Amino acid sequence: MSAKQAFGVIGLGVMGQNLALNIERNGYPVAGYDIDPAKVRASRERFAGRDMVVAGTLAEFLGQLALPRRILMVVPAGKPVDAVIDELRPGLARGDLLIDGGNSFFEETRRRIKALEGTGILYIGTGVSGGEEGALRGPSIMPGGNPEAWALVKPVFQKIAAKGPDGLPCCEWIGPDGAGHFVKMIHNGIEYADMQMIGEAFDLMERALGLTPAAMQVIFDDWNKGELDSYLIEITAKIMGQQDPETGRPLVHLILDTAEQKGTGKWASDVALDLGVPAQTIAVAVFARMMSALKAERVAASKVLRGPDARFEGDPASFVEMIRQALYASKICSYAQGFQLLRAADEEYGWRLPFGTVASLWRAGCIIRAQFLSKIHEAYQRNPALPNLLLDPYFAGAIHRTSPAWRKVVATAVEVGIPVPAFSSALAYYDSYRSAVLPANLLQAQRDFFGAHTYRRIDREGIQHTQWEN
Ligand code: 6PG
């Protein structure tokens, strides 16, 4: 064991343990600490035989670390992060670096960075994605904060991170301030939309086509070999194949249809409203989870409210292919919205976000990893100032190719009464974005009519008001 450990990890839940093991495996001796003695015991057992120590007290932990200390906090977002910082601060020296590796809200990260200004203590708020497996084998890492801190973690983080198809690490400096956590929040918003869309595809195949999970397993596996190739499609195929050992039924049919959430998708939607970005597909994915949570009400309503009970009557195989295309087209729109959010934040906070790099960091390790991200990376390489992903020739072409099927799927869903909030909101986003004229002219007239809110004209400069005839 080395005299001083190179890296500290506070918070030894499974994520913290796995990140610690990953760091040590890559050549950096680790010191760990947790306030919970049970986690200390469990980590000591798990870390045995490695260049890892687990301290019994915070003071001991601080003494085990080489200077400047690099301390990664893997604790739940919110108050626990502030509590850990408060406890640590008296024991920290100038030049030490605190890293928040949890899903903190970026405004909190901004506040914490500000609070440490002038203390000489450096701070990074980093997105870490990939779940427990990713933490152990290679997550996608999105660090932001004090720029001078990057050199202290770059070698470690780039070593422990997942590697993209070109072998490059899925970790690069995102920017100052709360940029890292902002990017992670957008990752999660996109994750919510991806999951909702896959759910809609599943619902359509199940209810409109009557397909079994076993049949859908084959379909999702097949989709995973093409342009939808992604982790979420891959695990969906596996979920379709999972039987309940007790009943022998597909497990998915036994799972209560009430989605939970920890808030990151809501934050992304809140921020979309704050920044004035129409990220409706991301927001609708959050609302869809909220709707799912109204289980008792929905069950009651299902006995009262009527609608079509029809099945899709055409060729099932060609409808499955149309659903695949609808999913791809919708996905392009939700990513376009995610990147619009990044662009708006960039303007608001002046972070100079590297859009193409963000896409490349998401190519491996994270939950939304997908072949598709390479295409986004390429789009920003072609044009770093791309105003919207939809305007890139590759994505415009993909939408043009898939939109007839996409429209058919949304129209069919409406006809048979199956909700497709993400598919349809993405289509509305696309149709709105490509409309040179929207009915906001009427809306402006209404505002001026009832409240003299004024409007502008297309044929002359200046603020206008009309005495509307009642
Ligand atoms: C990741 C995930 C992760 C997130 C879960 C659960 O990138 O590894 O985004 O950070 O916590 O996806 O999120 P919800 O509980 O809100 O679904």
Coordinates of C-alpha atoms and ligand atoms in Angstrom, one line a residue:
M1 CA 0.0 0.0 0.0
S2 CA 1.3 3.4 -0.9
A3 CA 1.9 5.9 1.9
K4 CA -0.5 8.4 0.5
Q5 CA -3.5 7.6 -1.6
A6 CA -3.9 9.5 -4.9
F7 CA -7.7 9.9 -4.9
G8 CA -10.4 10.1 -2.3
V9 CA -14.0 9.0 -2.6
I10 CA -16.6 10.1 -0.2
G11 CA -19.9 8.2 -0.3
L12 CA -19.4 4.4 -0.6
G13 CA -22.8 3.3 -1.9
V14 CA -22.5 1.0 -4.9
M15 CA -21.8 3.9 -7.3
G16 CA -19.1 5.3 -5.1
Q17 CA -17.6 1.8 -4.5
N18 CA -17.6 1.1 -8.2
L19 CA -16.0 4.4 -9.2
A20 CA -13.4 3.8 -6.5
L21 CA -12.6 0.4 -7.8
N22 CA -12.4 1.7 -11.3
I23 CA -10.0 4.5 -10.2
E24 CA -7.8 2.0 -8.4
R25 CA -7.8 -0.5 -11.2
N26 CA -6.4 2.3 -13.4
G27 CA -3.4 2.9 -11.3
Y28 CA -4.5 5.4 -8.6
P29 CA -4.6 4.2 -5.0
V30 CA -7.8 5.2 -3.4
A31 CA -8.9 6.3 0.1
G32 CA -12.6 6.0 0.8
Y33 CA -15.0 7.3 3.5
D34 CA -18.6 7.0 4.4
I35 CA -20.5 8.3 7.3
D36 CA -22.4 5.0 7.5
P37 CA -20.4 2.3 9.3
A38 CA -22.1 -0.5 7.4
K39 CA -20.9 1.0 4.1
V40 CA -17.4 1.3 5.6
R41 CA -17.4 -2.4 6.5
A42 CA -18.8 -3.5 3.2
S43 CA -16.3 -1.4 1.3
R44 CA -13.4 -2.7 3.3
E45 CA -14.4 -6.2 2.4
R46 CA -14.9 -5.4 -1.2
F47 CA -11.6 -3.4 -1.5
A48 CA -9.5 -6.1 0.3
G49 CA -6.3 -6.9 -1.5
R50 CA -6.3 -3.7 -3.5
D51 CA -4.4 -0.4 -3.0
M52 CA -7.4 1.0 -1.2
V53 CA -8.1 2.1 2.3
V54 CA -11.3 3.0 3.9
A55 CA -11.1 5.5 6.7
G56 CA -13.1 5.3 9.9
T57 CA -13.2 9.1 10.3
L58 CA -13.1 12.1 8.1
A59 CA -9.9 13.3 9.7
E60 CA -8.3 9.9 9.0
F61 CA -9.5 10.1 5.4
L62 CA -8.0 13.6 4.9
G63 CA -4.7 12.4 6.3
Q64 CA -4.6 9.5 3.9
L65 CA -4.6 11.6 0.8
A66 CA -1.7 13.0 -1.1
L67 CA -1.6 16.8 -1.6
P68 CA -3.2 18.5 -3.3
R69 CA -6.2 16.3 -2.3
R70 CA -8.5 15.1 -5.0
I71 CA -11.8 14.2 -3.4
L72 CA -14.8 12.8 -5.4
M73 CA -18.1 13.1 -3.6
V74 CA -20.6 10.4 -4.6
V75 CA -23.5 11.4 -2.4
P76 CA -27.2 12.1 -3.1
A77 CA -27.8 15.5 -4.7
G78 CA -29.1 18.4 -2.5
K79 CA -28.4 18.8 1.2
P80 CA -26.0 15.9 1.5
V81 CA -23.6 17.6 -0.9
D82 CA -23.6 20.8 1.2
A83 CA -23.3 18.8 4.4
V84 CA -20.2 16.9 3.1
I85 CA -18.6 20.2 1.9
D86 CA -19.3 21.9 5.2
E87 CA -17.7 18.9 7.1
L88 CA -14.7 18.8 4.8
R89 CA -13.9 22.4 4.5
P90 CA -12.0 23.0 7.8
G91 CA -9.7 20.1 7.0
L92 CA -8.9 21.2 3.4
A93 CA -5.9 23.1 2.2
R94 CA -5.4 25.6 -0.6
G95 CA -5.1 23.7 -3.9
D96 CA -7.3 20.8 -2.8
L97 CA -10.0 19.8 -5.2
L98 CA -13.6 18.8 -4.4
I99 CA -15.5 17.0 -7.1
D100 CA -19.2 16.5 -7.0
G101 CA -19.9 13.3 -9.0
G102 CA -23.6 13.1 -8.3
N103 CA -26.7 14.4 -10.2
S104 CA -26.6 17.9 -8.7
F105 CA -28.7 20.7 -10.1
F106 CA -26.3 22.9 -12.0
E107 CA -27.5 26.0 -10.2
E108 CA -26.4 24.4 -6.9
T109 CA -23.1 23.7 -8.4
R110 CA -22.8 27.3 -9.5
R111 CA -23.6 28.4 -6.0
R112 CA -21.0 26.0 -4.4
I113 CA -18.3 27.2 -6.8
K114 CA -19.1 30.8 -5.9
A115 CA -19.0 30.0 -2.2
L116 CA -15.5 28.6 -2.5
E117 CA -14.2 31.5 -4.5
G118 CA -11.1 33.0 -2.9
T119 CA -10.6 30.0 -0.5
G120 CA -8.1 28.4 -2.9
I121 CA -10.2 25.2 -2.8
L122 CA -11.0 24.1 -6.3
Y123 CA -14.4 22.7 -7.3
I124 CA -15.7 20.5 -10.1
G125 CA -19.3 19.5 -10.7
T126 CA -19.2 16.5 -13.0
G127 CA -21.9 14.5 -14.7
V128 CA -21.2 10.7 -14.4
S129 CA -23.4 8.5 -16.5
G130 CA -23.7 4.8 -17.0
G131 CA -25.2 3.5 -13.8
E132 CA -23.5 1.0 -11.5
E133 CA -22.0 -1.0 -14.3
G134 CA -20.7 2.1 -16.1
A135 CA -19.1 3.4 -12.9
L136 CA -17.1 0.2 -12.6
R137 CA -16.2 -0.5 -16.2
G138 CA -16.2 3.0 -17.7
P139 CA -18.7 5.7 -17.4
S140 CA -19.2 8.8 -19.5
I141 CA -17.8 11.7 -17.5
M142 CA -18.8 15.4 -18.0
P143 CA -16.7 17.7 -15.8
G144 CA -17.1 21.4 -15.4
G145 CA -16.1 24.0 -12.8
N146 CA -12.8 25.7 -12.0
P147 CA -10.8 25.4 -15.2
E148 CA -7.5 25.1 -13.3
A149 CA -8.9 21.9 -11.7
W150 CA -9.1 20.1 -15.0
A151 CA -5.4 19.2 -15.1
L152 CA -5.7 17.6 -11.7
V153 CA -8.4 15.1 -12.8
K154 CA -7.8 14.8 -16.6
P155 CA -5.5 11.8 -16.5
V156 CA -7.6 9.9 -13.9
F157 CA -11.0 10.6 -15.5
Q158 CA -9.9 10.0 -19.1
K159 CA -8.4 6.6 -17.9
I160 CA -11.5 5.4 -16.0
A161 CA -14.0 6.7 -18.6
A162 CA -15.5 4.6 -21.4
K163 CA -13.9 4.8 -24.7
G164 CA -15.7 5.8 -27.9
P165 CA -15.7 3.8 -31.1
D166 CA -12.5 5.7 -32.1
G167 CA -10.8 4.8 -28.8
L168 CA -11.1 8.4 -27.4
P169 CA -12.2 8.7 -23.8
C170 CA -15.8 9.7 -23.1
C171 CA -14.5 12.5 -20.8
E172 CA -13.5 16.0 -21.8
W173 CA -13.7 19.3 -20.1
I174 CA -17.2 20.8 -20.6
G175 CA -16.6 24.3 -19.4
P176 CA -16.6 26.6 -16.3
D177 CA -19.2 27.1 -13.7
G178 CA -22.1 24.6 -13.7
A179 CA -21.5 23.5 -17.3
G180 CA -20.7 19.9 -16.4
H181 CA -23.9 19.3 -14.4
F182 CA -25.9 21.2 -17.0
V183 CA -24.8 18.9 -19.7
K184 CA -25.6 15.9 -17.5
M185 CA -29.1 17.3 -16.8
I186 CA -29.6 17.5 -20.6
H187 CA -28.3 14.0 -21.0
N188 CA -31.0 12.9 -18.5
G189 CA -33.7 15.0 -20.2
I190 CA -32.9 13.2 -23.5
E191 CA -32.8 9.9 -21.5
Y192 CA -36.3 10.5 -20.3
A193 CA -37.5 11.2 -23.9
D194 CA -35.7 8.2 -25.3
M195 CA -37.3 6.0 -22.7
Q196 CA -40.8 7.4 -23.3
M197 CA -40.4 6.9 -27.0
I198 CA -39.4 3.3 -26.7
G199 CA -42.4 2.9 -24.4
E200 CA -44.7 4.3 -27.0
A201 CA -43.2 1.9 -29.6
F202 CA -43.8 -1.0 -27.2
D203 CA -47.4 0.2 -26.4
L204 CA -48.2 0.4 -30.1
M205 CA -46.8 -3.0 -30.9
E206 CA -48.5 -4.5 -27.9
R207 CA -51.9 -2.9 -28.2
A208 CA -52.3 -2.0 -31.9
L209 CA -50.7 -5.1 -33.2
G210 CA -51.1 -7.6 -30.3
L211 CA -47.5 -8.6 -30.3
T212 CA -46.1 -10.5 -27.3
P213 CA -43.0 -9.5 -25.4
A214 CA -41.2 -12.5 -27.0
A215 CA -42.0 -11.2 -30.5
M216 CA -40.9 -7.7 -29.5
Q217 CA -37.7 -9.0 -28.2
V218 CA -36.8 -10.1 -31.7
I219 CA -37.9 -6.8 -33.1
F220 CA -35.9 -4.7 -30.6
D221 CA -32.9 -6.9 -31.2
D222 CA -33.3 -6.3 -34.9
W223 CA -33.7 -2.5 -34.3
N224 CA -30.5 -2.6 -32.3
K225 CA -28.6 -3.7 -35.4
G226 CA -29.5 -0.6 -37.4
E227 CA -29.7 3.2 -37.0
L228 CA -31.4 2.8 -33.6
D229 CA -28.5 0.9 -32.2
S230 CA -28.3 2.0 -28.6
Y231 CA -28.0 0.8 -25.0
L232 CA -31.7 1.6 -24.2
I233 CA -32.9 -0.5 -27.2
E234 CA -30.5 -3.3 -26.2
I235 CA -31.8 -3.5 -22.7
T236 CA -35.4 -3.2 -23.9
A237 CA -34.9 -6.3 -25.9
K238 CA -33.5 -8.1 -22.9
I239 CA -36.4 -6.9 -20.7
M240 CA -38.9 -8.3 -23.3
G241 CA -37.2 -11.7 -22.9
Q242 CA -37.3 -11.7 -19.1
Q243 CA -39.7 -14.2 -17.6
D244 CA -41.0 -14.0 -14.0
P245 CA -39.6 -17.2 -12.3
E246 CA -42.7 -17.6 -10.2
T247 CA -45.4 -17.3 -12.7
G248 CA -43.6 -17.9 -15.9
R249 CA -45.2 -14.8 -17.4
P250 CA -43.2 -12.0 -19.1
L251 CA -41.9 -9.9 -16.2
V252 CA -42.8 -6.6 -17.9
H253 CA -46.5 -7.6 -17.7
L254 CA -46.2 -7.9 -13.9
I255 CA -44.5 -4.5 -13.3
L256 CA -46.8 -1.7 -12.0
D257 CA -47.1 0.9 -14.7
T258 CA -46.3 3.8 -12.4
A259 CA -43.1 5.6 -13.4
E260 CA -40.9 7.1 -10.7
Q261 CA -38.3 9.9 -11.1
K262 CA -35.6 11.6 -9.2
G263 CA -36.1 15.0 -10.8
T264 CA -33.4 15.5 -13.5
G265 CA -35.9 15.4 -16.4
K266 CA -38.1 17.9 -14.6
W267 CA -35.1 20.2 -14.1
A268 CA -34.3 20.0 -17.8
S269 CA -37.9 20.9 -18.5
D270 CA -38.0 23.7 -16.0
V271 CA -34.8 25.1 -17.5
A272 CA -36.3 24.9 -21.0
L273 CA -39.1 27.1 -19.8
D274 CA -36.7 29.5 -18.0
L275 CA -34.5 29.8 -21.1
G276 CA -37.4 29.9 -23.5
V277 CA -36.4 26.8 -25.5
P278 CA -39.2 24.7 -27.0
A279 CA -38.0 21.4 -25.6
Q280 CA -41.5 20.0 -25.6
T281 CA -40.6 16.3 -26.3
I282 CA -38.3 16.3 -23.2
A283 CA -41.0 18.0 -21.1
V284 CA -43.8 15.7 -22.4
A285 CA -41.7 12.7 -21.3
V286 CA -41.8 14.1 -17.8
F287 CA -45.5 14.7 -18.0
A288 CA -46.0 11.2 -19.3
R289 CA -44.3 9.8 -16.1
M290 CA -46.6 12.0 -14.1
M291 CA -49.6 10.7 -15.9
S292 CA -48.5 7.2 -15.3
A293 CA -48.3 7.9 -11.6
L294 CA -52.0 8.7 -11.5
K295 CA -52.7 5.0 -11.6
A296 CA -55.8 4.9 -9.4
E297 CA -57.4 7.8 -11.3
R298 CA -56.6 6.2 -14.6
V299 CA -58.1 2.9 -13.6
A300 CA -61.3 4.7 -12.5
A301 CA -61.4 6.8 -15.7
S302 CA -60.9 3.7 -17.9
K303 CA -64.3 2.5 -16.7
V304 CA -66.0 5.8 -17.6
L305 CA -64.3 7.4 -20.5
R306 CA -64.7 5.8 -23.9
G307 CA -62.5 5.9 -27.0
P308 CA -61.7 3.7 -30.0
D309 CA -60.7 0.2 -29.2
A310 CA -59.5 -0.6 -32.6
R311 CA -56.5 -2.5 -33.7
F312 CA -54.3 -1.6 -36.6
E313 CA -55.8 -3.6 -39.5
G314 CA -53.0 -3.3 -42.0
D315 CA -49.9 -5.4 -42.5
P316 CA -48.2 -5.8 -39.0
A317 CA -44.7 -6.2 -40.3
S318 CA -44.8 -3.0 -42.3
F319 CA -46.4 -1.2 -39.3
V320 CA -43.5 -2.4 -37.1
E321 CA -41.1 -0.8 -39.6
M322 CA -43.1 2.4 -39.6
I323 CA -42.9 2.5 -35.8
R324 CA -39.1 2.0 -36.0
Q325 CA -38.9 5.0 -38.4
A326 CA -41.2 7.1 -36.1
L327 CA -39.0 6.3 -33.2
Y328 CA -35.9 7.4 -35.1
A329 CA -37.4 10.6 -36.4
S330 CA -38.8 11.5 -32.9
K331 CA -35.4 10.8 -31.4
I332 CA -33.7 13.2 -33.8
C333 CA -36.2 15.9 -32.6
S334 CA -35.6 15.3 -28.9
Y335 CA -31.9 15.4 -29.4
A336 CA -32.3 18.6 -31.4
Q337 CA -34.2 20.0 -28.5
G338 CA -31.5 18.9 -26.0
F339 CA -28.8 20.6 -28.1
Q340 CA -31.0 23.7 -28.4
L341 CA -31.0 23.8 -24.6
L342 CA -27.2 23.6 -24.6
R343 CA -27.0 26.4 -27.1
A344 CA -29.4 28.6 -25.0
A345 CA -27.4 27.9 -21.8
D346 CA -24.2 28.7 -23.7
E347 CA -25.6 32.1 -24.6
E348 CA -27.0 32.7 -21.1
Y349 CA -24.0 31.7 -19.1
G350 CA -21.2 32.2 -21.7
W351 CA -19.7 28.8 -21.1
R352 CA -18.5 28.2 -24.7
L353 CA -19.9 24.6 -24.6
P354 CA -18.2 22.2 -27.1
F355 CA -21.4 20.8 -28.7
G356 CA -19.7 18.2 -30.9
T357 CA -17.5 17.1 -28.0
V358 CA -20.6 16.7 -25.8
A359 CA -22.1 14.3 -28.5
S360 CA -18.8 12.4 -28.6
L361 CA -18.8 11.9 -24.8
W362 CA -22.2 10.3 -25.0
R363 CA -21.1 7.8 -27.6
A364 CA -20.2 5.2 -25.0
G365 CA -20.5 4.6 -21.3
C366 CA -23.7 6.6 -20.6
I367 CA -27.3 5.6 -20.6
I368 CA -28.2 7.3 -23.9
R369 CA -25.1 5.8 -25.7
A370 CA -26.0 5.1 -29.3
Q371 CA -24.5 4.8 -32.7
F372 CA -26.5 7.9 -33.5
L373 CA -24.3 10.1 -31.3
S374 CA -21.5 9.7 -33.8
K375 CA -23.8 11.3 -36.4
I376 CA -24.4 14.3 -34.1
H377 CA -20.7 14.6 -33.4
E378 CA -20.1 14.7 -37.2
A379 CA -22.8 17.2 -37.7
Y380 CA -21.1 19.7 -35.3
Q381 CA -17.8 18.9 -36.9
R382 CA -19.3 19.9 -40.3
N383 CA -20.7 23.1 -38.7
P384 CA -19.8 24.0 -35.2
A385 CA -22.4 26.9 -35.3
L386 CA -25.2 24.6 -36.5
P387 CA -28.4 26.4 -35.3
N388 CA -30.4 23.2 -35.0
L389 CA -29.6 19.5 -35.6
L390 CA -32.6 19.3 -37.9
L391 CA -30.7 21.6 -40.4
D392 CA -27.7 19.3 -40.7
P393 CA -27.9 17.6 -44.1
Y394 CA -27.7 14.1 -42.6
F395 CA -30.5 14.7 -40.1
A396 CA -32.7 16.6 -42.5
G397 CA -32.3 13.7 -44.9
A398 CA -33.1 11.2 -42.2
I399 CA -36.3 13.1 -41.3
H400 CA -37.3 13.4 -44.9
R401 CA -36.9 9.7 -45.4
T402 CA -38.7 8.7 -42.2
S403 CA -41.4 11.3 -41.9
P404 CA -44.1 9.6 -44.1
A405 CA -44.0 6.6 -41.7
W406 CA -43.8 8.8 -38.7
R407 CA -47.0 10.7 -39.8
K408 CA -48.7 7.4 -40.4
V409 CA -47.8 6.1 -37.0
V410 CA -49.0 9.2 -35.2
A411 CA -52.2 9.3 -37.2
T412 CA -52.8 5.6 -36.6
A413 CA -52.2 6.0 -32.9
V414 CA -54.7 8.9 -32.8
E415 CA -57.2 6.7 -34.7
V416 CA -56.9 3.7 -32.4
G417 CA -56.7 5.8 -29.3
I418 CA -53.2 4.9 -28.1
P419 CA -51.3 7.8 -26.5
V420 CA -48.1 8.7 -28.2
P421 CA -47.2 12.0 -26.5
A422 CA -43.5 11.9 -27.4
F423 CA -43.9 10.8 -31.0
S424 CA -46.6 13.4 -31.6
S425 CA -44.9 16.3 -29.8
A426 CA -41.7 15.6 -31.7
L427 CA -43.7 15.7 -35.0
A428 CA -45.4 18.9 -33.9
Y429 CA -41.9 20.3 -33.1
Y430 CA -40.7 19.4 -36.5
D431 CA -43.8 20.8 -38.3
S432 CA -43.6 24.0 -36.2
Y433 CA -39.9 24.4 -36.8
R434 CA -40.2 24.1 -40.5
S435 CA -43.2 26.5 -40.7
A436 CA -42.2 30.0 -41.9
V437 CA -45.5 31.2 -40.6
L438 CA -47.2 30.1 -37.4
P439 CA -50.6 31.3 -36.1
A440 CA -48.9 33.5 -33.6
N441 CA -50.1 36.4 -35.8
L442 CA -53.6 35.7 -34.5
L443 CA -52.4 35.3 -31.0
Q444 CA -50.7 38.7 -31.1
A445 CA -54.0 40.2 -32.4
Q446 CA -55.9 38.6 -29.5
R447 CA -53.4 40.0 -27.0
D448 CA -53.7 43.4 -28.5
F449 CA -57.5 43.1 -28.7
F450 CA -58.1 42.2 -25.0
G451 CA -55.2 43.9 -23.4
A452 CA -53.6 46.4 -25.7
H453 CA -50.5 44.4 -25.5
T454 CA -49.4 45.7 -28.9
Y455 CA -47.9 43.8 -31.8
R456 CA -45.4 44.3 -34.7
R457 CA -46.2 44.2 -38.4
I458 CA -44.5 42.4 -41.2
D459 CA -44.5 45.3 -43.5
R460 CA -43.3 48.2 -41.3
E461 CA -41.1 48.9 -38.3
G462 CA -42.4 49.8 -34.8
I463 CA -44.8 48.8 -32.1
Q464 CA -48.4 48.8 -33.3
H465 CA -51.8 48.9 -31.5
T466 CA -55.2 48.8 -33.1
Q467 CA -58.6 50.0 -31.8
W468 CA -60.3 46.7 -32.5
E469 CA -63.9 46.9 -33.5
N470 CA -66.1 45.2 -30.9
Ligands
6PG1 C1 -27.2 7.9 -15.7 C2 -28.6 8.1 -15.2 C3 -28.8 8.3 -13.8 C4 -30.2 8.5 -13.3 C5 -31.1 7.4 -13.6 C6 -32.4 7.5 -12.8 O1 -26.8 8.7 -16.6 O2 -26.5 7.0 -15.3 O3 -29.1 9.3 -15.9 O4 -27.9 9.4 -13.4 O5 -30.1 8.7 -11.9 O6 -31.3 7.4 -14.9 O7 -33.1 8.7 -13.1 P1 -34.7 8.7 -12.7 O8 -34.8 8.1 -11.4 O9 -35.0 10.2 -12.7 O10 -35.4 8.0 -13.8

